[in-house]
Amino acid sequence: MTLINSQFLKVVKDEVGSKIEHRVNIFKTLNPDVSLIRLDSGDVVRPLPPCAVNALVKASKEMGNASTFKGRAPAQGYSFLIEAIAKHDFRSRKIKIDTDEIFINDGSKEDISGIGDILCRDNRVGVIDPVFQTYVESNVIGNRAGELGDSGQWSHVIYLKSGKETGFMPEFPVVRPDVIYLCYPNDPTGCVMTKPVLKSWVDYAIKNKILLLFDATYEAFITDPDIPHSIYEIKGARRVAIEFRSFSKSAGFTGLHCGYTVIPNDIEGYSFSAESSARLNTLWMRRQTIKSYAPSYIIQCAAASLYTEEGRREIRDNVNYYMENASVLRQALQRAGFNFWGGENSPYLWVESPTGSSWDLFDRLLNTCHILSSPGERFGPRGKGFVRLSAFANQSKVILAASRLSELDM
Amino acid sequence: MTLINSQFLKVVKDEVGSKIEHRVNIFKTLNPDVSLIRLDSGDVVRPLPPCAVNALVKASKEMGNASTFKGRAPAQGYSFLIEAIAKHDFRSRKIKIDTDEIFINDGSKEDISGIGDILCRDNRVGVIDPVFQTYVESNVIGNRAGELGDSGQWSHVIYLKSGKETGFMPEFPVVRPDVIYLCYPNDPTGCVMTKPVLKSWVDYAIKNKILLLFDATYEAFITDPDIPHSIYEIKGARRVAIEFRSFSKSAGFTGLHCGYTVIPNDIEGYSFSAESSARLNTLWMRRQTIKSYAPSYIIQCAAASLYTEEGRREIRDNVNYYMENASVLRQALQRAGFNFWGGENSPYLWVESPTGSSWDLFDRLLNTCHILSSPGERFGPRGKGFVRLSAFANQSKVILAASRLSELDM
């Protein structure tokens, strides 16, 4: 009899998803001719930048020619892409990241959820709440989360308190986790960490021997020059932090999948009895050779094209487009008198429901404004009372959404 | 202090790989002007078929246009590809596989190593020896393998006896495993299972409630019309077998990465206390949404192009090219008087070393014929005494290798 990983039974139902679907179905039945404006998505709508398309076409043709065909990619990724990343994303900010510390991947979700493979199951995990649910769910199925309590929180996960009182900045936990996930600019709140705050977390991690998993997926959306783009801008971070980056949102690669993970050689991990230690970088390299591949040559070529002068300009245009959307939404929310966070250094806006119920605001936006939003419960129990609006939408629709939003009388 | 998954410490060193590297380095130092013929690789050398290149170029251009841009793919894959697979790979052989039973992936290695995510850690795993090492290594890091013994076998893995006496067909094990990996056409031995033999394994699995993980990566290389291409050609297999397929070898996709996994809805798994059960299909679907993505639109378009009339012809040409190589190598081995298996329905040839030592034959091929082979130990301890030759090479080099091989006097 084949035994299953019964942890899966704990996450097999997506209750919030079903609740949203139910409401949307009713709306569509009652309003068959109305088209909804989707501001609920983390997926992009703008096409790939021309540099990436050109690179894909060129590389595809190379793959069709015996003299330029490429079979298996090097396990860590092609050096032309790794070199471009090291130069433009790190050396340009005076950060020293060696090329053997960068692993190209098929999209950051795979590595964020896969990193648990190299960590002991007994590590206790700390997350902010609300949070991107992959951090939690990958630990549920990895048997690190314990049981789901009535509060919606998992018994073995350490939740870092983070509410509107602190502008959604997390507080240091009472019980020490072994691993902490941080995501800035944050999904879903859109908040960012200043350099002093990020430094306090790096210092805390060094002092308490904690591994930080820093998700910088949205760094390209930072507009404020004082906000760090990489955790490695903080001294000492090389000893305690892994960073995840992605081309998904900045360059519209959600349909291509490419990102990278930085694992500095300075991070050591220990076996349970502490009698052996190993570099996490070495373990991850081995994990990749057993379980994964670097992305295809053509997609790595597309990613490398983003670092050319033309590519960087096209990414800026892309980011600016979405940030204009965010600005339009901000102004509308202000006019309507909402409390909200984000949208300045992030494509996400986190809006407080005047009644304290996410679902009230979700329903109001759906039925009055014909806007689909993400209820805060999608991001954990502490998301209750908020909805997330996303700037990843067509500008004409965002302008229409904004005009309806600004007239909303809650 | 961050704790590591200390199972990794057991596989961090690749001793066979180091031994090969050492020998090749010495050869290159002594023979700086000699170019080696690589017959050691599972990677392909022929360019992508024109249909795939055309599909990639067309889809890349669509991605650059707002009206045809595609963001995130459906978690299970695009229906245009899934439908083509269901029709051509299964319905054409009178096998009923529903579209919701097919999961498109980024290359079959990711799913073969990832399938353990949905299975209980306490399942005992059975493998043939010699075997593709990903089956074993993914279970070592998944903490199902136990300790490595002096024999080179893992204490908790059940090895199915499979030697030259039985033509490398496995024998039913004495201790019952919960999960058994089968791979036919086999890597490394190149042997295939006839329908009656495969049926005996399906019947055994049904009777003993065992999950079969059937790796059909090399099915396109089958030339004998009586050899099954899919385990689902056997009645009852839908209740016990997951099948892994890949476009890597047949269509030269090792540099693109695309394959698929079939998980029939009939396979149930049980929680440890057997109080709950769940379809493996449902668990895998959830696993994909948490940990993975379907491959990019452009690569799924390339895969779908392989099912057009033109695409099927191009794949046949590709496969024929490599099978001609295999035939050339077979003839040379016969002339030289070697005992060997495979190369008839498989791109691999499994050659017995006349001295009983893989390394003797490896060294002889290297130093006398300037051929790089894979010593059998690469595939587990029972690979000792054999080397694998691969037909994935340029034909002119294979012909040169064959002429040297046929004159070899062991």
Short mmCIF file of C-alpha atoms in Angstrom, two decimals, chain A:
data_model
loop_
_atom_site.label_atom_id
_atom_site.label_comp_id
_atom_site.label_asym_id
_atom_site.label_seq_id
_atom_site.Cartn_x
_atom_site.Cartn_y
_atom_site.Cartn_z
CA MET A 1 0.00 0.00 0.00
CA THR A 2 1.53 3.26 -1.06
CA LEU A 3 1.65 5.78 1.72
CA ILE A 4 1.20 9.43 0.91
CA ASN A 5 2.83 12.45 2.49
CA SER A 6 -0.21 13.16 4.63
CA GLN A 7 0.91 16.75 5.19
CA PHE A 8 -0.69 17.37 1.80
CA LEU A 9 -4.12 16.59 3.20
CA LYS A 10 -3.76 19.75 5.30
CA VAL A 11 -3.45 22.07 2.29
CA VAL A 12 -5.41 20.24 -0.36
CA LYS A 13 -8.38 22.56 -0.07
CA ASP A 14 -8.06 26.20 -1.06
CA GLU A 15 -10.92 27.63 0.98
CA VAL A 16 -10.27 31.28 0.26
CA GLY A 17 -9.96 30.50 -3.44
CA SER A 18 -13.28 28.66 -3.41
CA LYS A 19 -14.96 31.53 -1.57
CA ILE A 20 -13.71 34.01 -4.20
CA GLU A 21 -14.80 31.76 -7.04
CA HIS A 22 -18.28 31.36 -5.54
CA ARG A 23 -18.74 35.12 -5.28
CA VAL A 24 -17.43 35.78 -8.78
CA ASN A 25 -19.73 33.11 -10.22
CA ILE A 26 -22.77 34.72 -8.59
CA PHE A 27 -21.69 38.12 -9.91
CA LYS A 28 -21.28 36.77 -13.43
CA THR A 29 -24.67 35.08 -13.34
CA LEU A 30 -26.35 38.29 -12.23
CA ASN A 31 -24.30 40.49 -14.56
CA PRO A 32 -23.61 38.48 -17.70
CA ASP A 33 -22.66 41.53 -19.74
CA VAL A 34 -20.32 43.22 -17.31
CA SER A 35 -16.60 42.73 -17.76
CA LEU A 36 -14.66 42.65 -14.52
CA ILE A 37 -11.48 44.65 -14.03
CA ARG A 38 -8.94 42.25 -12.58
CA LEU A 39 -6.74 43.92 -9.99
CA ASP A 40 -6.25 40.64 -8.14
CA SER A 41 -3.36 39.20 -10.04
CA GLY A 42 0.37 38.94 -9.62
CA ASP A 43 0.61 38.11 -13.30
CA VAL A 44 1.75 40.76 -15.77
CA VAL A 45 -0.12 41.98 -18.86
CA ARG A 46 2.50 43.86 -20.87
CA PRO A 47 4.22 41.90 -23.65
CA LEU A 48 7.84 40.84 -23.45
CA PRO A 49 10.28 43.69 -24.12
CA PRO A 50 11.62 43.72 -27.72
CA CYS A 51 15.16 42.90 -26.58
CA ALA A 52 13.92 39.65 -25.03
CA VAL A 53 11.87 38.71 -28.10
CA ASN A 54 14.85 39.35 -30.35
CA ALA A 55 17.09 37.28 -28.12
CA LEU A 56 14.57 34.41 -28.08
CA VAL A 57 14.25 34.42 -31.87
CA LYS A 58 18.02 34.55 -32.37
CA ALA A 59 18.70 31.81 -29.83
CA SER A 60 15.90 29.60 -31.21
CA LYS A 61 17.48 29.78 -34.65
CA GLU A 62 20.87 28.89 -33.14
CA MET A 63 19.23 25.81 -31.62
CA GLY A 64 18.16 24.72 -35.08
CA ASN A 65 21.68 24.75 -36.45
CA ALA A 66 24.12 21.92 -35.73
CA SER A 67 27.09 24.23 -35.30
CA THR A 68 25.37 26.47 -32.73
CA PHE A 69 23.01 23.95 -31.07
CA LYS A 70 23.16 23.78 -27.27
CA GLY A 71 22.23 20.67 -25.31
CA ARG A 72 22.20 20.59 -21.53
CA ALA A 73 23.01 23.90 -19.89
CA PRO A 74 25.62 24.07 -17.12
CA ALA A 75 23.89 23.17 -13.84
CA GLN A 76 24.36 26.65 -12.39
CA GLY A 77 23.43 28.50 -15.59
CA TYR A 78 25.36 29.98 -18.51
CA SER A 79 28.28 32.16 -17.53
CA PHE A 80 27.19 34.94 -19.92
CA LEU A 81 24.06 35.46 -17.81
CA ILE A 82 25.72 34.93 -14.44
CA GLU A 83 28.43 37.47 -15.33
CA ALA A 84 25.82 40.04 -16.40
CA ILE A 85 23.95 39.57 -13.12
CA ALA A 86 27.09 39.84 -10.99
CA LYS A 87 28.08 43.02 -12.80
CA HIS A 88 24.78 44.88 -13.09
CA ASP A 89 22.79 43.74 -10.06
CA PHE A 90 25.64 43.62 -7.57
CA ARG A 91 29.00 45.17 -8.56
CA SER A 92 27.18 48.30 -9.74
CA ARG A 93 25.92 48.64 -6.14
CA LYS A 94 29.40 47.91 -4.76
CA ILE A 95 28.32 44.44 -3.63
CA LYS A 96 30.72 41.59 -4.16
CA ILE A 97 28.91 38.47 -5.25
CA ASP A 98 31.03 35.82 -6.94
CA THR A 99 29.78 34.07 -10.04
CA ASP A 100 29.77 30.70 -8.26
CA GLU A 101 27.27 32.14 -5.77
CA ILE A 102 24.58 32.74 -8.41
CA PHE A 103 22.20 29.95 -9.52
CA ILE A 104 19.91 30.61 -12.48
CA ASN A 105 16.47 29.06 -12.06
CA ASP A 106 13.13 28.44 -13.77
CA GLY A 107 11.39 31.14 -11.74
CA SER A 108 11.95 32.07 -8.11
CA LYS A 109 8.96 30.12 -6.74
CA GLU A 110 10.73 26.85 -7.52
CA ASP A 111 13.78 27.80 -5.50
CA ILE A 112 11.87 29.52 -2.69
CA SER A 113 9.85 26.35 -2.20
CA GLY A 114 12.76 24.04 -2.99
CA ILE A 115 15.30 25.57 -0.60
CA GLY A 116 13.80 23.45 2.19
CA ASP A 117 15.36 20.40 0.52
CA ILE A 118 18.79 21.31 1.88
CA LEU A 119 17.55 22.27 5.36
CA CYS A 120 16.82 20.00 8.30
CA ARG A 121 13.17 19.28 8.90
CA ASP A 122 13.60 20.30 12.52
CA ASN A 123 14.40 23.91 11.74
CA ARG A 124 11.69 26.23 12.98
CA VAL A 125 10.48 28.65 10.38
CA GLY A 126 9.49 32.27 10.96
CA VAL A 127 7.24 34.22 8.61
CA ILE A 128 5.54 37.56 8.61
CA ASP A 129 1.75 37.40 8.56
CA PRO A 130 0.27 38.40 6.06
CA VAL A 131 2.69 36.74 3.68
CA PHE A 132 3.10 35.11 0.24
CA GLN A 133 1.62 31.69 0.97
CA THR A 134 4.29 29.67 -0.83
CA TYR A 135 6.59 30.28 2.17
CA VAL A 136 4.05 28.64 4.47
CA GLU A 137 2.64 25.95 2.18
CA SER A 138 6.04 24.65 1.10
CA ASN A 139 6.82 24.18 4.80
CA VAL A 140 3.48 22.48 5.44
CA ILE A 141 4.19 19.84 2.80
CA GLY A 142 7.82 19.73 3.99
CA ASN A 143 6.47 18.79 7.46
CA ARG A 144 7.76 21.84 9.30
CA ALA A 145 4.48 23.63 10.00
CA GLY A 146 2.70 21.42 12.54
CA GLU A 147 -1.08 21.65 12.75
CA LEU A 148 -3.45 24.33 11.58
CA GLY A 149 -5.08 26.05 14.54
CA ASP A 150 -8.48 27.74 14.75
CA SER A 151 -6.76 31.09 14.30
CA GLY A 152 -5.60 29.98 10.85
CA GLN A 153 -1.98 29.90 12.03
CA TRP A 154 0.20 26.76 12.02
CA SER A 155 1.33 25.46 15.39
CA HIS A 156 5.02 25.06 14.56
CA VAL A 157 5.46 28.21 12.48
CA ILE A 158 6.65 31.33 14.26
CA TYR A 159 4.65 34.33 13.10
CA LEU A 160 6.36 37.71 13.23
CA LYS A 161 3.85 40.28 14.40
CA SER A 162 3.36 42.83 11.68
CA GLY A 163 0.37 45.17 11.69
CA LYS A 164 -0.66 48.62 10.65
CA GLU A 165 0.67 50.07 13.95
CA THR A 166 4.22 49.42 12.72
CA GLY A 167 3.49 50.15 9.06
CA PHE A 168 3.60 46.38 8.51
CA MET A 169 7.22 46.16 9.61
CA PRO A 170 7.73 42.89 11.49
CA GLU A 171 8.64 42.79 15.17
CA PHE A 172 11.41 40.53 16.44
CA PRO A 173 9.83 37.28 17.60
CA VAL A 174 9.80 36.11 21.22
CA VAL A 175 10.71 32.53 20.25
CA ARG A 176 13.80 32.34 18.05
CA PRO A 177 13.25 30.77 14.58
CA ASP A 178 16.08 29.00 12.75
CA VAL A 179 15.02 30.38 9.39
CA ILE A 180 13.11 33.60 8.60
CA TYR A 181 11.49 34.53 5.30
CA LEU A 182 11.58 38.25 4.49
CA CYS A 183 10.11 39.78 1.33
CA TYR A 184 10.75 43.44 0.44
CA PRO A 185 9.19 45.22 -1.36
CA ASN A 186 6.51 43.12 0.27
CA ASP A 187 3.81 41.03 -1.26
CA PRO A 188 1.02 41.69 -0.29
CA THR A 189 1.45 44.92 1.72
CA GLY A 190 3.65 46.79 -0.75
CA CYS A 191 5.77 48.06 2.15
CA VAL A 192 9.56 48.38 1.96
CA MET A 193 12.34 48.11 4.51
CA THR A 194 14.67 51.05 5.00
CA LYS A 195 18.36 50.33 5.29
CA PRO A 196 18.45 50.75 9.11
CA VAL A 197 15.51 48.38 9.56
CA LEU A 198 16.98 45.78 7.22
CA LYS A 199 20.31 46.18 9.04
CA SER A 200 18.59 45.44 12.36
CA TRP A 201 17.33 42.14 10.88
CA VAL A 202 20.74 41.17 9.53
CA ASP A 203 22.32 41.99 12.90
CA TYR A 204 19.61 40.00 14.68
CA ALA A 205 20.22 37.04 12.34
CA ILE A 206 23.99 37.16 12.88
CA LYS A 207 23.59 37.39 16.66
CA ASN A 208 21.04 34.57 16.82
CA LYS A 209 22.51 32.39 14.05
CA ILE A 210 19.41 32.57 11.91
CA LEU A 211 19.22 31.99 8.17
CA LEU A 212 17.39 34.77 6.31
CA LEU A 213 15.60 33.89 3.08
CA PHE A 214 15.25 37.26 1.39
CA ASP A 215 12.76 37.44 -1.45
CA ALA A 216 13.64 40.46 -3.59
CA THR A 217 11.27 39.62 -6.46
CA TYR A 218 9.95 43.19 -6.54
CA GLU A 219 13.22 45.13 -6.16
CA ALA A 220 12.91 46.68 -9.63
CA PHE A 221 9.83 48.60 -8.44
CA ILE A 222 11.76 50.55 -5.80
CA THR A 223 11.73 54.25 -6.63
CA ASP A 224 13.16 55.70 -3.41
CA PRO A 225 16.98 55.82 -3.72
CA ASP A 226 17.47 55.11 0.00
CA ILE A 227 15.71 51.75 -0.02
CA PRO A 228 18.05 48.75 -0.43
CA HIS A 229 17.50 46.60 -3.53
CA SER A 230 19.52 43.70 -2.18
CA ILE A 231 20.05 42.41 1.35
CA TYR A 232 23.75 42.27 0.52
CA GLU A 233 23.83 46.07 0.71
CA ILE A 234 23.91 45.38 4.46
CA LYS A 235 27.26 44.47 5.97
CA GLY A 236 27.39 40.91 7.24
CA ALA A 237 24.45 39.69 5.17
CA ARG A 238 26.75 37.38 3.22
CA ARG A 239 27.05 35.25 6.36
CA VAL A 240 23.32 34.78 6.94
CA ALA A 241 21.21 35.55 3.88
CA ILE A 242 20.09 33.81 0.72
CA GLU A 243 18.49 36.15 -1.82
CA PHE A 244 15.88 35.27 -4.46
CA ARG A 245 15.49 37.40 -7.58
CA SER A 246 13.18 37.12 -10.53
CA PHE A 247 12.68 38.56 -14.00
CA SER A 248 8.98 37.69 -13.83
CA LYS A 249 7.56 41.04 -12.85
CA SER A 250 10.21 43.53 -13.98
CA ALA A 251 10.56 42.11 -17.49
CA GLY A 252 7.22 40.35 -17.88
CA PHE A 253 8.74 36.87 -17.67
CA THR A 254 5.76 35.23 -15.88
CA GLY A 255 5.18 33.25 -19.07
CA LEU A 256 8.88 32.44 -19.60
CA HIS A 257 10.11 31.67 -16.06
CA CYS A 258 13.57 32.80 -15.15
CA GLY A 259 15.11 34.06 -11.96
CA TYR A 260 18.13 33.44 -9.82
CA THR A 261 19.15 32.58 -6.29
CA VAL A 262 22.23 33.92 -4.54
CA ILE A 263 23.83 31.64 -1.96
CA PRO A 264 27.04 33.22 -0.66
CA ASN A 265 29.91 30.89 0.13
CA ASP A 266 30.05 32.35 3.64
CA ILE A 267 26.88 30.63 4.85
CA GLU A 268 27.54 27.45 6.79
CA GLY A 269 24.91 25.02 8.01
CA TYR A 270 25.32 22.35 10.63
CA SER A 271 24.21 18.76 10.95
CA PHE A 272 21.85 17.95 13.82
CA SER A 273 24.54 16.92 16.26
CA ALA A 274 26.66 19.86 15.03
CA GLU A 275 29.52 17.47 14.36
CA SER A 276 29.62 18.33 10.67
CA SER A 277 29.07 21.53 8.78
CA ALA A 278 28.73 22.34 5.12
CA ARG A 279 28.37 25.35 2.89
CA LEU A 280 24.77 25.80 1.83
CA ASN A 281 26.12 26.78 -1.58
CA THR A 282 27.70 23.31 -2.00
CA LEU A 283 24.54 21.53 -0.88
CA TRP A 284 22.37 23.57 -3.24
CA MET A 285 24.70 22.86 -6.16
CA ARG A 286 24.33 19.16 -5.42
CA ARG A 287 20.56 19.52 -5.05
CA GLN A 288 20.43 21.13 -8.49
CA THR A 289 22.34 18.29 -10.13
CA ILE A 290 20.01 15.71 -8.57
CA LYS A 291 16.65 17.46 -8.92
CA SER A 292 16.71 20.28 -11.40
CA TYR A 293 18.06 21.88 -14.53
CA ALA A 294 19.09 25.44 -15.26
CA PRO A 295 16.55 27.01 -17.65
CA SER A 296 16.88 26.53 -21.37
CA TYR A 297 19.54 28.35 -23.37
CA ILE A 298 16.97 30.46 -25.22
CA ILE A 299 15.44 31.74 -21.99
CA GLN A 300 18.84 32.48 -20.47
CA CYS A 301 19.64 34.47 -23.63
CA ALA A 302 16.40 36.43 -23.16
CA ALA A 303 17.33 37.14 -19.54
CA ALA A 304 20.83 38.26 -20.53
CA SER A 305 19.36 40.69 -23.08
CA LEU A 306 17.73 42.56 -20.19
CA TYR A 307 21.18 43.69 -19.06
CA THR A 308 22.03 45.44 -22.32
CA GLU A 309 21.50 49.21 -22.48
CA GLU A 310 18.38 48.68 -24.59
CA GLY A 311 17.14 45.98 -22.21
CA ARG A 312 17.57 48.14 -19.15
CA ARG A 313 15.63 50.95 -20.81
CA GLU A 314 12.83 48.56 -21.77
CA ILE A 315 12.63 47.21 -18.21
CA ARG A 316 12.45 50.78 -16.90
CA ASP A 317 9.55 51.48 -19.31
CA ASN A 318 7.81 48.34 -18.14
CA VAL A 319 8.25 49.16 -14.47
CA ASN A 320 7.23 52.78 -15.03
CA TYR A 321 4.03 51.67 -16.72
CA TYR A 322 2.98 49.59 -13.74
CA MET A 323 4.12 52.23 -11.27
CA GLU A 324 1.96 54.80 -13.07
CA ASN A 325 -0.92 52.39 -12.54
CA ALA A 326 -0.02 52.19 -8.86
CA SER A 327 0.04 55.98 -8.68
CA VAL A 328 -3.38 56.26 -10.33
CA LEU A 329 -4.77 53.77 -7.82
CA ARG A 330 -3.12 55.59 -4.91
CA GLN A 331 -4.75 58.89 -5.89
CA ALA A 332 -8.17 57.25 -6.21
CA LEU A 333 -7.86 55.55 -2.82
CA GLN A 334 -6.80 58.84 -1.27
CA ARG A 335 -9.78 60.67 -2.78
CA ALA A 336 -12.12 57.99 -1.49
CA GLY A 337 -10.59 58.30 1.98
CA PHE A 338 -9.17 54.79 2.36
CA ASN A 339 -6.30 53.85 4.62
CA PHE A 340 -3.76 52.04 2.52
CA TRP A 341 -0.07 51.13 2.25
CA GLY A 342 2.25 50.41 -0.66
CA GLY A 343 2.10 51.46 -4.29
CA GLU A 344 5.11 53.75 -3.99
CA ASN A 345 7.99 51.29 -4.24
CA SER A 346 5.84 48.32 -5.13
CA PRO A 347 3.16 47.29 -7.61
CA TYR A 348 0.84 46.27 -4.74
CA LEU A 349 -1.52 48.39 -2.62
CA TRP A 350 -2.82 47.08 0.68
CA VAL A 351 -6.17 48.64 1.48
CA GLU A 352 -7.89 48.60 4.86
CA SER A 353 -11.57 47.72 4.86
CA PRO A 354 -13.52 50.45 6.70
CA THR A 355 -15.73 47.78 8.27
CA GLY A 356 -12.84 45.59 9.39
CA SER A 357 -13.94 42.78 7.07
CA SER A 358 -11.95 41.94 3.95
CA TRP A 359 -15.01 40.34 2.45
CA ASP A 360 -17.12 43.48 2.88
CA LEU A 361 -14.59 45.47 0.88
CA PHE A 362 -14.05 42.66 -1.61
CA ASP A 363 -17.83 42.47 -2.24
CA ARG A 364 -18.18 46.23 -2.48
CA LEU A 365 -15.36 46.48 -5.02
CA LEU A 366 -16.83 43.58 -6.97
CA ASN A 367 -20.46 44.63 -7.01
CA THR A 368 -20.15 48.42 -7.12
CA CYS A 369 -16.91 48.99 -9.00
CA HIS A 370 -16.71 45.69 -10.91
CA ILE A 371 -13.16 45.32 -9.63
CA LEU A 372 -11.73 41.96 -8.64
CA SER A 373 -9.37 42.27 -5.65
CA SER A 374 -7.54 39.80 -3.41
CA PRO A 375 -9.03 39.48 0.07
CA GLY A 376 -6.33 39.64 2.74
CA GLU A 377 -7.06 36.10 3.96
CA ARG A 378 -5.34 34.90 0.77
CA PHE A 379 -2.10 35.89 2.51
CA GLY A 380 -2.74 34.39 5.93
CA PRO A 381 -5.03 35.03 8.89
CA ARG A 382 -3.51 38.43 9.72
CA GLY A 383 -4.50 39.61 6.25
CA LYS A 384 -8.07 39.77 7.57
CA GLY A 385 -9.51 43.26 7.25
CA PHE A 386 -7.54 44.21 4.12
CA VAL A 387 -7.57 43.63 0.39
CA ARG A 388 -4.62 43.71 -2.03
CA LEU A 389 -4.90 45.66 -5.27
CA SER A 390 -2.38 44.97 -7.99
CA ALA A 391 -1.01 47.45 -10.52
CA PHE A 392 -0.38 44.61 -13.00
CA ALA A 393 -3.20 45.56 -15.35
CA ASN A 394 -3.82 47.53 -18.52
CA GLN A 395 -3.61 51.25 -17.92
CA SER A 396 -6.98 52.03 -19.51
CA LYS A 397 -8.64 49.57 -17.16
CA VAL A 398 -6.77 50.94 -14.17
CA ILE A 399 -7.96 54.46 -15.03
CA LEU A 400 -11.53 53.21 -15.25
CA ALA A 401 -11.13 51.33 -11.98
CA ALA A 402 -9.70 54.43 -10.34
CA SER A 403 -12.59 56.63 -11.41
CA ARG A 404 -15.04 54.16 -9.89
CA LEU A 405 -12.92 53.74 -6.77
CA SER A 406 -12.64 57.45 -6.11
CA GLU A 407 -16.40 57.79 -6.06
CA LEU A 408 -16.85 54.91 -3.66
CA ASP A 409 -18.65 55.85 -0.50
CA MET A 410 -17.96 53.19 2.11
#
